[in-house]
């Protein structure tokens, strides 16, 4: 006796959160059943393994049917086939678009292309996340990217509107889209200590200040592409390190202000020129796409690592950066104050976030 | 030209991509009604077209309006080749044809294609302008309301219940026409869908005409089915109960009525009936004229009839008017004659209702059923479906005579069904023989029942149990005792019925779902040989099904079955029997006897030990079940009345005098129909296998209850969380040479596992009750068994769930007040006066009185095996079979079985006392339920009947997720389409929802499958009670809440 056919359809679609998670995690029906058995559900409910199997299959089928709708969440809201309470709909969407930290770190900043998709096998092996789940997450990134890539208006708002995600998740996706579009390198060994959250934080600052949308809210791609003109202008900052007088003046201003306030004052004094050169050169190089991609590598190499090797406490870094950017205003010969603030304001935020072990 | 149909196509959304090149669609819409077609413009390159069309107007006869569906086809325009169909929407415009229902149909409908399923949605607005047509000879019956609900719909009042209406229409099945060989599956499916839709419309119109003829204005308990007879055609048939209904105007109408008793109410029928039927009453109610013209007798007859019912002993006890006792005799006789003849006027005194207005049901005789095996032949002339008509007429006649044999003049809870395999067809009909209160059938002065209520006051909830037949001349051997409730009248030891539990029935503890399951192998045979084989098996199946039911009932420690539905399904090589019912313990009936096992070889020691071991197990189970279902019948003490009834023959003389005094019996003609009225009453288990199967039924996990009736006795604090579901399972039997035992086990496991799965799936709803559990078995192929279950899970409030007998009794006392404030208007005087004053003391008395009258220790009553009587019965069975065998030669075989005793009364409805209402309705949610009510809510409007038929076919079964994926999607789509139609009518729920057919066929080798689904229900508008409370003050609600101990009135 075998069950040839076995279905259960409720007027209100039954969603089992635990099974949904197993499905999202890419487990096969049999693995999911095994995992559920291990969770002790049989003892709690007095059910048999066969019942569990049938239940799991049913849920999997439902999820499979829902998946098509989840690809365009507004459809899920308007469709008539599944009657699902709004709170459950939100849960379905949110969970479907949620991603694993380990996975996102692997693909962050990579081109969301077929080539990358082929590497998912390796990512799966490396992270221990099932290939199926990797694919779902990758496809989510790609889908969101495709939809909002060329849209005008705020990136976060667009994502929220088209995918009905929570604010938090929409911000994360904005970061993913931003990184994918600008292809920032995040995979280098040096950068391994950074979390997705660190990058997402930086992305948000950069979107707010460095993109086209920061100047004009009526352009296409406004939040996705960096403001090219701004990047061109950044070359002007070079004078801060190229002009020896200006550099010395800047150094003395900073040192005077910080004397006695920094635990690592002498190290700072000794390194000032190197650090300043590093930061300004990063800015000046951003005209080239290649260097834009290496932004985070450069920041870590030129600033984070030197400071870390001298054991700067975070607070000293903060004091230094504040003073470093503020002192420029007192340099009479320097004419690009606004540009400096737009650059340094964001960079300071990023550096502070990136500065940890 | 009595009607103008107006249609506007607004927009579409989520359309499929029809043009691969552009990933877009150039959609337009064809709107077709009858032979007229309109088209919208093509909306280029969009998946969300905005047509915003003009109003398309169709000028049509109302006959067509009733028959034809509105057909909307969405197509993709193609310049070079033929336009591709995206899908269709059929809209039944019937709900627009009567004034009280919907006025406009407007909303998003899923666009459905029989091959691809739902493909986007379309927004449509439909209106109808009807012109009055006074033509007497018209063929249409616009304005007759249809309800699937098998009780008087909640916002109506029954003025007259006219009786049975039936009709059938036949046609050739398009799937079997020659043209089907050359057309696409899609075209064939659509032709079938359209044909069935047309036939349904026609059928409904014809039934409506019959109702108008009877001077009714509505059909309640409308049940339409179609029989796919294959080569020989397609039959669509329907039965229902014609009524004259009055709309209860508004809550305000009955709220202030509190202290003005029946007087006010009495006038209502006269006032509201626009054409007082004095002269015009149709052939069905000829007696009415008499009663009207002779008013004194009318009032008398009322009184006397009240004593005829529950109160036949009123005079003796000194309650009520003494004079009535004396005069009552002759009048009663008169009344009896009236009833009798009123009902006999009707060809078939049948009622498809399962719940009734208070006072309607007087006595219940038992379940009557008839089956007949027929060989299908091609229907030659579709306009004269005489053979099919004759078949059913024959069966109904049979039922009628069975009822008569039980001393009953009517059959309630009546239903009909078929099972077809190749060219063999089993027709089945069943119902509950009953004695009805004639008033409803005549002038509907319903309030008289109220008078009766007021007078009677005491013997609540047992009247319907009293036997309607003569003890001296019993149609079957039964153990009679005096009623454990009133101790005045005789009751049987067990009651089987097909109706819902009457709301005033006094029940102890909770009920439970009881199923008997049975398979019998059958040799494959052709035509007549096959029919013979089947009809030879049938009586044995019926017999065994009843044995099982009886045993399981006893095992549960219960003594009555409600909602009994026995389904016999025929397949190529087997017959399946599935009986479902809800077991309860009726306080009026005696304690059920235990089950005793007797060994066949009493000398064998080890065997005996085994037997005693089994016996112990059974006794333990009974005890456990009693605890589980909270069956604690009151302790039995002294008093002779309830004491062991002497052997039937001994007591006959004693009883005779009694029966004469109550004068009921003498006029009954019991001799007629007695010959083939068979009643099984079984106390033995003849095989160990049966015992084992008894014990394998696992009770539902704690927190779960289940029943197949509308309501669960003992639970009355529903919350508003409901979940309707359909579950389908198909198993493939593994081996070809199966035995009956193995087959039984497989089938049993299938059902049990299915139930277990349901309990598991719905565990988040605990504490909850599965109500209206409806199992359907079919045998689609040789080795396949398909079981389809539809039910609704309703959560209840655990804190208030601990109501026991006390509230039960109370409940019955106050039933008049609580049961149906909407159904009938009069209850309020009771609730204001009598209720608050003595809800408790009478209850107590009641308990005591009930306890005082059953004097037999349970053990003594355990009925032991009675082989001789068993043999007797068997031999008569065989006789019967022989008899039937002779008819086989004439090409049609029939077996008939009449069974057991039965019961009930009024409206079963717990809505009013549902727990604190909660959950705000979310926009767009459409609830579906097989029940006639929605817990925690009040139905304010009936929008019309939903009756939909869909076919889905696939040629890419694997790609769609195999058979399960295919059917899962289809069932979900069907739900979606039902919801969309209800929403478009302006409704927010479907009540009395039923999936009447789910025919699934697969051909995995060809990667194909096909499924047909037929569903129906009533579209309604409901408001949550919480919302309602804001609007109107609500004495009834307050009352019923206070009636629940611990019931939180404030919340």
mmCIF file of N, CA and C in Angstrom, chain B residues 4-109:
data_model
loop_
_atom_site.group_PDB
_atom_site.id
_atom_site.type_symbol
_atom_site.label_atom_id
_atom_site.label_comp_id
_atom_site.label_asym_id
_atom_site.label_seq_id
_atom_site.Cartn_x
_atom_site.Cartn_y
_atom_site.Cartn_z
ATOM 1 N N UNK B 4 -32.419 42.856 -19.108
ATOM 2 C CA UNK B 4 -31.285 43.413 -19.814
ATOM 3 C C UNK B 4 -30.039 43.160 -18.966
ATOM 4 N N UNK B 5 -29.112 42.459 -19.571
ATOM 5 C CA UNK B 5 -27.873 42.122 -18.860
ATOM 6 C C UNK B 5 -26.795 43.085 -19.322
ATOM 7 N N UNK B 6 -26.119 43.704 -18.380
ATOM 8 C CA UNK B 6 -25.092 44.689 -18.744
ATOM 9 C C UNK B 6 -23.735 44.257 -18.171
ATOM 10 N N UNK B 7 -22.754 44.284 -19.033
ATOM 11 C CA UNK B 7 -21.429 43.819 -18.622
ATOM 12 C C UNK B 7 -20.385 44.855 -18.990
ATOM 13 N N UNK B 8 -19.473 45.083 -18.080
ATOM 14 C CA UNK B 8 -18.381 46.021 -18.360
ATOM 15 C C UNK B 8 -17.073 45.339 -17.997
ATOM 16 N N UNK B 9 -16.122 45.397 -18.925
ATOM 17 C CA UNK B 9 -14.813 44.815 -18.665
ATOM 18 C C UNK B 9 -13.878 45.943 -18.269
ATOM 19 N N UNK B 10 -13.381 45.905 -17.068
ATOM 20 C CA UNK B 10 -12.602 47.032 -16.571
ATOM 21 C C UNK B 10 -11.112 46.857 -16.869
ATOM 22 N N UNK B 11 -10.538 45.810 -16.336
ATOM 23 C CA UNK B 11 -9.082 45.689 -16.461
ATOM 24 C C UNK B 11 -8.648 44.251 -16.252
ATOM 25 N N UNK B 12 -7.390 44.008 -16.530
ATOM 26 C CA UNK B 12 -6.809 42.702 -16.257
ATOM 27 C C UNK B 12 -5.512 42.900 -15.495
ATOM 28 N N UNK B 13 -5.054 41.855 -14.840
ATOM 29 C CA UNK B 13 -3.750 41.966 -14.180
ATOM 30 C C UNK B 13 -3.075 40.593 -14.128
ATOM 31 N N UNK B 14 -1.788 40.634 -13.996
ATOM 32 C CA UNK B 14 -0.992 39.409 -13.889
ATOM 33 C C UNK B 14 -1.221 38.464 -15.058
ATOM 34 N N UNK B 15 -1.474 38.997 -16.240
ATOM 35 C CA UNK B 15 -1.694 38.120 -17.388
ATOM 36 C C UNK B 15 -0.396 37.376 -17.705
ATOM 37 N N UNK B 16 -0.541 36.206 -18.316
ATOM 38 C CA UNK B 16 0.672 35.484 -18.698
ATOM 39 C C UNK B 16 1.302 36.144 -19.928
ATOM 40 N N UNK B 17 2.585 35.907 -20.092
ATOM 41 C CA UNK B 17 3.273 36.408 -21.279
ATOM 42 C C UNK B 17 2.869 35.532 -22.458
ATOM 43 N N UNK B 18 2.283 36.139 -23.475
ATOM 44 C CA UNK B 18 1.842 35.357 -24.620
ATOM 45 C C UNK B 18 2.778 35.560 -25.811
ATOM 46 N N UNK B 19 3.529 36.636 -25.792
ATOM 47 C CA UNK B 19 4.440 36.906 -26.891
ATOM 48 C C UNK B 19 5.868 36.809 -26.362
ATOM 49 N N UNK B 20 6.503 35.733 -26.708
ATOM 50 C CA UNK B 20 7.850 35.478 -26.177
ATOM 51 C C UNK B 20 8.832 36.582 -26.575
ATOM 52 N N UNK B 21 8.607 37.133 -27.774
ATOM 53 C CA UNK B 21 9.551 38.115 -28.276
ATOM 54 C C UNK B 21 9.578 39.361 -27.395
ATOM 55 N N UNK B 22 8.405 39.846 -27.046
ATOM 56 C CA UNK B 22 8.372 41.097 -26.282
ATOM 57 C C UNK B 22 8.174 40.850 -24.790
ATOM 58 N N UNK B 23 7.923 39.606 -24.410
ATOM 59 C CA UNK B 23 7.572 39.302 -23.025
ATOM 60 C C UNK B 23 6.313 40.036 -22.590
ATOM 61 N N UNK B 24 5.416 40.247 -23.520
ATOM 62 C CA UNK B 24 4.192 40.974 -23.204
ATOM 63 C C UNK B 24 3.006 40.306 -23.892
ATOM 64 N N UNK B 25 1.835 40.920 -23.746
ATOM 65 C CA UNK B 25 0.616 40.323 -24.270
ATOM 66 C C UNK B 25 -0.261 41.417 -24.861
ATOM 67 N N UNK B 26 -0.890 41.118 -25.981
ATOM 68 C CA UNK B 26 -1.855 42.048 -26.579
ATOM 69 C C UNK B 26 -3.234 41.473 -26.310
ATOM 70 N N UNK B 27 -3.812 41.823 -25.193
ATOM 71 C CA UNK B 27 -5.025 41.121 -24.769
ATOM 72 C C UNK B 27 -6.294 41.855 -25.158
ATOM 73 N N UNK B 28 -7.314 41.085 -25.466
ATOM 74 C CA UNK B 28 -8.669 41.626 -25.607
ATOM 75 C C UNK B 28 -9.646 40.597 -25.053
ATOM 76 N N UNK B 29 -10.896 41.024 -24.906
ATOM 77 C CA UNK B 29 -11.868 40.179 -24.226
ATOM 78 C C UNK B 29 -13.121 39.997 -25.074
ATOM 79 N N UNK B 30 -13.593 38.768 -25.103
ATOM 80 C CA UNK B 30 -14.883 38.481 -25.723
ATOM 81 C C UNK B 30 -15.899 38.208 -24.626
ATOM 82 N N UNK B 31 -17.031 38.880 -24.725
ATOM 83 C CA UNK B 31 -18.084 38.673 -23.736
ATOM 84 C C UNK B 31 -19.252 38.030 -24.448
ATOM 85 N N UNK B 32 -19.637 36.847 -23.960
ATOM 86 C CA UNK B 32 -20.652 36.101 -24.684
ATOM 87 C C UNK B 32 -21.786 35.713 -23.758
ATOM 88 N N UNK B 33 -23.004 35.943 -24.219
ATOM 89 C CA UNK B 33 -24.156 35.447 -23.479
ATOM 90 C C UNK B 33 -25.147 34.914 -24.495
ATOM 91 N N UNK B 34 -25.543 33.682 -24.342
ATOM 92 C CA UNK B 34 -26.399 33.075 -25.353
ATOM 93 C C UNK B 34 -25.661 33.067 -26.675
ATOM 94 N N UNK B 35 -26.267 33.657 -27.680
ATOM 95 C CA UNK B 35 -25.618 33.648 -28.984
ATOM 96 C C UNK B 35 -25.020 35.005 -29.344
ATOM 97 N N UNK B 36 -25.039 35.906 -28.409
ATOM 98 C CA UNK B 36 -24.520 37.239 -28.692
ATOM 99 C C UNK B 36 -23.111 37.380 -28.124
ATOM 100 N N UNK B 37 -22.237 37.995 -28.924
ATOM 101 C CA UNK B 37 -20.873 38.178 -28.468
ATOM 102 C C UNK B 37 -20.439 39.629 -28.667
ATOM 103 N N UNK B 38 -19.779 40.180 -27.682
ATOM 104 C CA UNK B 38 -19.166 41.501 -27.816
ATOM 105 C C UNK B 38 -17.664 41.351 -27.613
ATOM 106 N N UNK B 39 -16.919 42.339 -28.158
ATOM 107 C CA UNK B 39 -15.469 42.306 -27.967
ATOM 108 C C UNK B 39 -14.974 43.653 -27.461
ATOM 109 N N UNK B 40 -13.941 43.612 -26.667
ATOM 110 C CA UNK B 40 -13.291 44.870 -26.279
ATOM 111 C C UNK B 40 -12.209 45.171 -27.310
ATOM 112 N N UNK B 41 -11.621 46.344 -27.174
ATOM 113 C CA UNK B 41 -10.469 46.674 -28.009
ATOM 114 C C UNK B 41 -9.283 45.844 -27.559
ATOM 115 N N UNK B 42 -8.305 45.767 -28.435
ATOM 116 C CA UNK B 42 -7.065 45.087 -28.058
ATOM 117 C C UNK B 42 -6.221 46.075 -27.267
ATOM 118 N N UNK B 43 -5.771 45.652 -26.123
ATOM 119 C CA UNK B 43 -4.899 46.517 -25.325
ATOM 120 C C UNK B 43 -3.471 46.019 -25.540
ATOM 121 N N UNK B 44 -2.722 46.811 -26.271
ATOM 122 C CA UNK B 44 -1.425 46.339 -26.748
ATOM 123 C C UNK B 44 -0.366 46.287 -25.656
ATOM 124 N N UNK B 45 0.442 45.272 -25.754
ATOM 125 C CA UNK B 45 1.690 45.169 -25.009
ATOM 126 C C UNK B 45 1.575 45.504 -23.524
ATOM 127 N N UNK B 46 0.793 44.688 -22.836
ATOM 128 C CA UNK B 46 0.711 44.896 -21.395
ATOM 129 C C UNK B 46 0.290 43.603 -20.717
ATOM 130 N N UNK B 47 0.804 43.409 -19.535
ATOM 131 C CA UNK B 47 0.336 42.284 -18.722
ATOM 132 C C UNK B 47 -0.731 42.761 -17.747
ATOM 133 N N UNK B 48 -0.960 44.046 -17.724
ATOM 134 C CA UNK B 48 -1.992 44.606 -16.854
ATOM 135 C C UNK B 48 -2.876 45.558 -17.656
ATOM 136 N N UNK B 49 -3.611 45.019 -18.627
ATOM 137 C CA UNK B 49 -4.375 45.879 -19.533
ATOM 138 C C UNK B 49 -5.512 46.620 -18.826
ATOM 139 N N UNK B 50 -5.783 47.819 -19.289
ATOM 140 C CA UNK B 50 -6.902 48.615 -18.779
ATOM 141 C C UNK B 50 -7.878 48.797 -19.917
ATOM 142 N N UNK B 51 -8.876 47.941 -20.041
ATOM 143 C CA UNK B 51 -9.798 48.081 -21.166
ATOM 144 C C UNK B 51 -10.821 49.171 -20.902
ATOM 145 N N UNK B 52 -11.335 49.169 -19.693
ATOM 146 C CA UNK B 52 -12.347 50.136 -19.330
ATOM 147 C C UNK B 52 -13.421 50.242 -20.410
ATOM 148 N N UNK B 53 -14.009 49.148 -20.754
ATOM 149 C CA UNK B 53 -14.910 49.074 -21.897
ATOM 150 C C UNK B 53 -16.212 49.814 -21.633
ATOM 151 N N UNK B 54 -16.977 49.975 -22.704
ATOM 152 C CA UNK B 54 -18.351 50.479 -22.558
ATOM 153 C C UNK B 54 -19.184 49.384 -21.883
ATOM 154 N N UNK B 55 -20.444 49.687 -21.603
ATOM 155 C CA UNK B 55 -21.348 48.646 -21.094
ATOM 156 C C UNK B 55 -21.828 47.809 -22.262
ATOM 157 N N UNK B 56 -21.544 46.540 -22.242
ATOM 158 C CA UNK B 56 -22.110 45.645 -23.254
ATOM 159 C C UNK B 56 -23.490 45.234 -22.763
ATOM 160 N N UNK B 57 -24.496 45.400 -23.641
ATOM 161 C CA UNK B 57 -25.862 45.115 -23.199
ATOM 162 C C UNK B 57 -26.446 43.934 -23.959
ATOM 163 N N UNK B 58 -26.983 43.007 -23.214
ATOM 164 C CA UNK B 58 -27.642 41.849 -23.813
ATOM 165 C C UNK B 58 -29.116 41.925 -23.440
ATOM 166 N N UNK B 59 -29.990 41.834 -24.428
ATOM 167 C CA UNK B 59 -31.418 41.822 -24.111
ATOM 168 C C UNK B 59 -31.895 40.389 -24.227
ATOM 169 N N UNK B 60 -32.344 39.850 -23.130
ATOM 170 C CA UNK B 60 -32.609 38.405 -23.108
ATOM 171 C C UNK B 60 -33.850 38.042 -22.313
ATOM 172 N N UNK B 61 -34.388 36.868 -22.602
ATOM 173 C CA UNK B 61 -35.485 36.305 -21.810
ATOM 174 C C UNK B 61 -34.961 35.931 -20.440
ATOM 175 N N UNK B 62 -35.853 35.979 -19.468
ATOM 176 C CA UNK B 62 -35.355 35.591 -18.154
ATOM 177 C C UNK B 62 -35.123 34.083 -18.072
ATOM 178 N N UNK B 63 -35.737 33.368 -18.993
ATOM 179 C CA UNK B 63 -35.457 31.944 -19.054
ATOM 180 C C UNK B 63 -33.966 31.725 -19.366
ATOM 181 N N UNK B 64 -33.493 32.499 -20.345
ATOM 182 C CA UNK B 64 -32.080 32.400 -20.683
ATOM 183 C C UNK B 64 -31.208 32.904 -19.546
ATOM 184 N N UNK B 65 -31.695 33.963 -18.908
ATOM 185 C CA UNK B 65 -30.927 34.503 -17.796
ATOM 186 C C UNK B 65 -30.667 33.432 -16.757
ATOM 187 N N UNK B 66 -31.647 32.572 -16.563
ATOM 188 C CA UNK B 66 -31.492 31.530 -15.563
ATOM 189 C C UNK B 66 -30.614 30.386 -16.036
ATOM 190 N N UNK B 67 -30.755 30.072 -17.308
ATOM 191 C CA UNK B 67 -30.033 28.898 -17.814
ATOM 192 C C UNK B 67 -28.583 29.200 -18.151
ATOM 193 N N UNK B 68 -28.382 30.316 -18.839
ATOM 194 C CA UNK B 68 -27.069 30.561 -19.437
ATOM 195 C C UNK B 68 -26.098 31.185 -18.441
ATOM 196 N N UNK B 69 -24.852 30.773 -18.519
ATOM 197 C CA UNK B 69 -23.838 31.507 -17.770
ATOM 198 C C UNK B 69 -23.289 32.620 -18.668
ATOM 199 N N UNK B 70 -22.776 33.647 -18.052
ATOM 200 C CA UNK B 70 -22.071 34.679 -18.797
ATOM 201 C C UNK B 70 -20.656 34.167 -19.031
ATOM 202 N N UNK B 71 -20.237 34.242 -20.284
ATOM 203 C CA UNK B 71 -18.947 33.648 -20.619
ATOM 204 C C UNK B 71 -17.987 34.743 -21.058
ATOM 205 N N UNK B 72 -16.899 34.867 -20.339
ATOM 206 C CA UNK B 72 -15.916 35.902 -20.647
ATOM 207 C C UNK B 72 -14.615 35.224 -21.051
ATOM 208 N N UNK B 73 -14.156 35.513 -22.246
ATOM 209 C CA UNK B 73 -12.932 34.876 -22.733
ATOM 210 C C UNK B 73 -11.856 35.944 -22.938
ATOM 211 N N UNK B 74 -10.695 35.710 -22.386
ATOM 212 C CA UNK B 74 -9.583 36.629 -22.583
ATOM 213 C C UNK B 74 -8.664 36.022 -23.636
ATOM 214 N N UNK B 75 -8.338 36.812 -24.657
ATOM 215 C CA UNK B 75 -7.511 36.295 -25.751
ATOM 216 C C UNK B 75 -6.309 37.188 -26.007
ATOM 217 N N UNK B 76 -5.331 36.599 -26.660
ATOM 218 C CA UNK B 76 -4.170 37.369 -27.073
ATOM 219 C C UNK B 76 -4.284 37.598 -28.573
ATOM 220 N N UNK B 77 -4.279 38.869 -28.954
ATOM 221 C CA UNK B 77 -4.442 39.198 -30.357
ATOM 222 C C UNK B 77 -3.178 38.837 -31.130
ATOM 223 N N UNK B 78 -3.390 38.238 -32.266
ATOM 224 C CA UNK B 78 -2.252 37.865 -33.087
ATOM 225 C C UNK B 78 -2.570 38.228 -34.520
ATOM 226 N N UNK B 79 -1.741 39.073 -35.104
ATOM 227 C CA UNK B 79 -2.048 39.578 -36.435
ATOM 228 C C UNK B 79 -1.990 38.490 -37.485
ATOM 229 N N UNK B 80 -1.047 37.598 -37.344
ATOM 230 C CA UNK B 80 -0.802 36.668 -38.446
ATOM 231 C C UNK B 80 -1.474 35.322 -38.263
ATOM 232 N N UNK B 81 -1.593 34.875 -37.034
ATOM 233 C CA UNK B 81 -2.221 33.576 -36.844
ATOM 234 C C UNK B 81 -3.481 33.745 -35.997
ATOM 235 N N UNK B 82 -4.091 32.626 -35.659
ATOM 236 C CA UNK B 82 -5.314 32.689 -34.865
ATOM 237 C C UNK B 82 -5.000 33.263 -33.485
ATOM 238 N N UNK B 83 -5.987 33.960 -32.939
ATOM 239 C CA UNK B 83 -5.796 34.509 -31.600
ATOM 240 C C UNK B 83 -5.702 33.379 -30.585
ATOM 241 N N UNK B 84 -4.796 33.534 -29.636
ATOM 242 C CA UNK B 84 -4.655 32.498 -28.613
ATOM 243 C C UNK B 84 -5.545 32.810 -27.420
ATOM 244 N N UNK B 85 -6.241 31.795 -26.936
ATOM 245 C CA UNK B 85 -7.065 31.992 -25.742
ATOM 246 C C UNK B 85 -6.161 31.983 -24.513
ATOM 247 N N UNK B 86 -6.357 32.936 -23.650
ATOM 248 C CA UNK B 86 -5.617 32.946 -22.386
ATOM 249 C C UNK B 86 -6.408 32.155 -21.347
ATOM 250 N N UNK B 87 -7.702 32.412 -21.307
ATOM 251 C CA UNK B 87 -8.542 31.663 -20.374
ATOM 252 C C UNK B 87 -9.932 32.251 -20.325
ATOM 253 N N UNK B 88 -10.756 31.650 -19.469
ATOM 254 C CA UNK B 88 -12.161 32.056 -19.421
ATOM 255 C C UNK B 88 -12.630 32.309 -18.006
ATOM 256 N N UNK B 89 -13.724 33.035 -17.922
ATOM 257 C CA UNK B 89 -14.430 33.161 -16.651
ATOM 258 C C UNK B 89 -15.903 32.913 -16.952
ATOM 259 N N UNK B 90 -16.511 31.996 -16.207
ATOM 260 C CA UNK B 90 -17.956 31.807 -16.312
ATOM 261 C C UNK B 90 -18.582 32.461 -15.091
ATOM 262 N N UNK B 91 -19.565 33.290 -15.336
ATOM 263 C CA UNK B 91 -20.237 33.913 -14.194
ATOM 264 C C UNK B 91 -21.707 33.524 -14.211
ATOM 265 N N UNK B 92 -22.139 32.928 -13.116
ATOM 266 C CA UNK B 92 -23.546 32.569 -12.967
ATOM 267 C C UNK B 92 -24.265 33.821 -12.488
ATOM 268 N N UNK B 93 -25.206 34.309 -13.306
ATOM 269 C CA UNK B 93 -25.833 35.574 -12.931
ATOM 270 C C UNK B 93 -27.104 35.359 -12.135
ATOM 271 N N UNK B 94 -27.375 34.140 -11.770
ATOM 272 C CA UNK B 94 -28.591 33.849 -11.021
ATOM 273 C C UNK B 94 -28.769 34.714 -9.765
ATOM 274 N N UNK B 95 -27.702 34.933 -8.999
ATOM 275 C CA UNK B 95 -27.876 35.739 -7.789
ATOM 276 C C UNK B 95 -28.431 37.135 -8.063
ATOM 277 N N UNK B 96 -28.289 37.617 -9.309
ATOM 278 C CA UNK B 96 -28.800 38.956 -9.607
ATOM 279 C C UNK B 96 -30.292 38.933 -9.907
ATOM 280 N N UNK B 97 -30.872 37.742 -9.951
ATOM 281 C CA UNK B 97 -32.247 37.649 -10.418
ATOM 282 C C UNK B 97 -33.285 37.724 -9.304
ATOM 283 N N UNK B 98 -32.857 37.692 -8.074
ATOM 284 C CA UNK B 98 -33.851 37.926 -7.033
ATOM 285 C C UNK B 98 -33.450 39.076 -6.134
ATOM 286 N N UNK B 99 -34.484 39.749 -5.713
ATOM 287 C CA UNK B 99 -34.284 41.085 -5.177
ATOM 288 C C UNK B 99 -33.420 41.133 -3.932
ATOM 289 N N UNK B 100 -33.562 40.141 -3.052
ATOM 290 C CA UNK B 100 -32.868 40.294 -1.780
ATOM 291 C C UNK B 100 -31.391 39.964 -1.850
ATOM 292 N N UNK B 101 -30.982 39.345 -2.947
ATOM 293 C CA UNK B 101 -29.586 38.931 -3.011
ATOM 294 C C UNK B 101 -28.717 40.074 -3.521
ATOM 295 N N UNK B 102 -27.718 39.720 -4.292
ATOM 296 C CA UNK B 102 -26.778 40.724 -4.757
ATOM 297 C C UNK B 102 -27.422 41.607 -5.818
ATOM 298 N N UNK B 103 -26.969 42.834 -5.919
ATOM 299 C CA UNK B 103 -27.489 43.734 -6.937
ATOM 300 C C UNK B 103 -26.492 43.911 -8.068
ATOM 301 N N UNK B 104 -25.249 43.653 -7.758
ATOM 302 C CA UNK B 104 -24.225 43.817 -8.771
ATOM 303 C C UNK B 104 -23.137 42.779 -8.519
ATOM 304 N N UNK B 105 -22.564 42.317 -9.600
ATOM 305 C CA UNK B 105 -21.395 41.445 -9.462
ATOM 306 C C UNK B 105 -20.217 42.270 -9.943
ATOM 307 N N UNK B 106 -19.265 42.490 -9.103
ATOM 308 C CA UNK B 106 -18.159 43.345 -9.488
ATOM 309 C C UNK B 106 -16.910 42.937 -8.743
ATOM 310 N N UNK B 107 -15.884 42.626 -9.479
ATOM 311 C CA UNK B 107 -14.649 42.273 -8.791
ATOM 312 C C UNK B 107 -13.656 41.579 -9.707
ATOM 313 N N UNK B 108 -12.595 41.134 -9.094
ATOM 314 C CA UNK B 108 -11.548 40.442 -9.826
ATOM 315 C C UNK B 108 -11.852 38.947 -9.873
ATOM 316 N N UNK B 109 -11.893 38.408 -11.055
ATOM 317 C CA UNK B 109 -12.100 36.969 -11.223
ATOM 318 C C UNK B 109 -10.829 36.334 -11.779
#
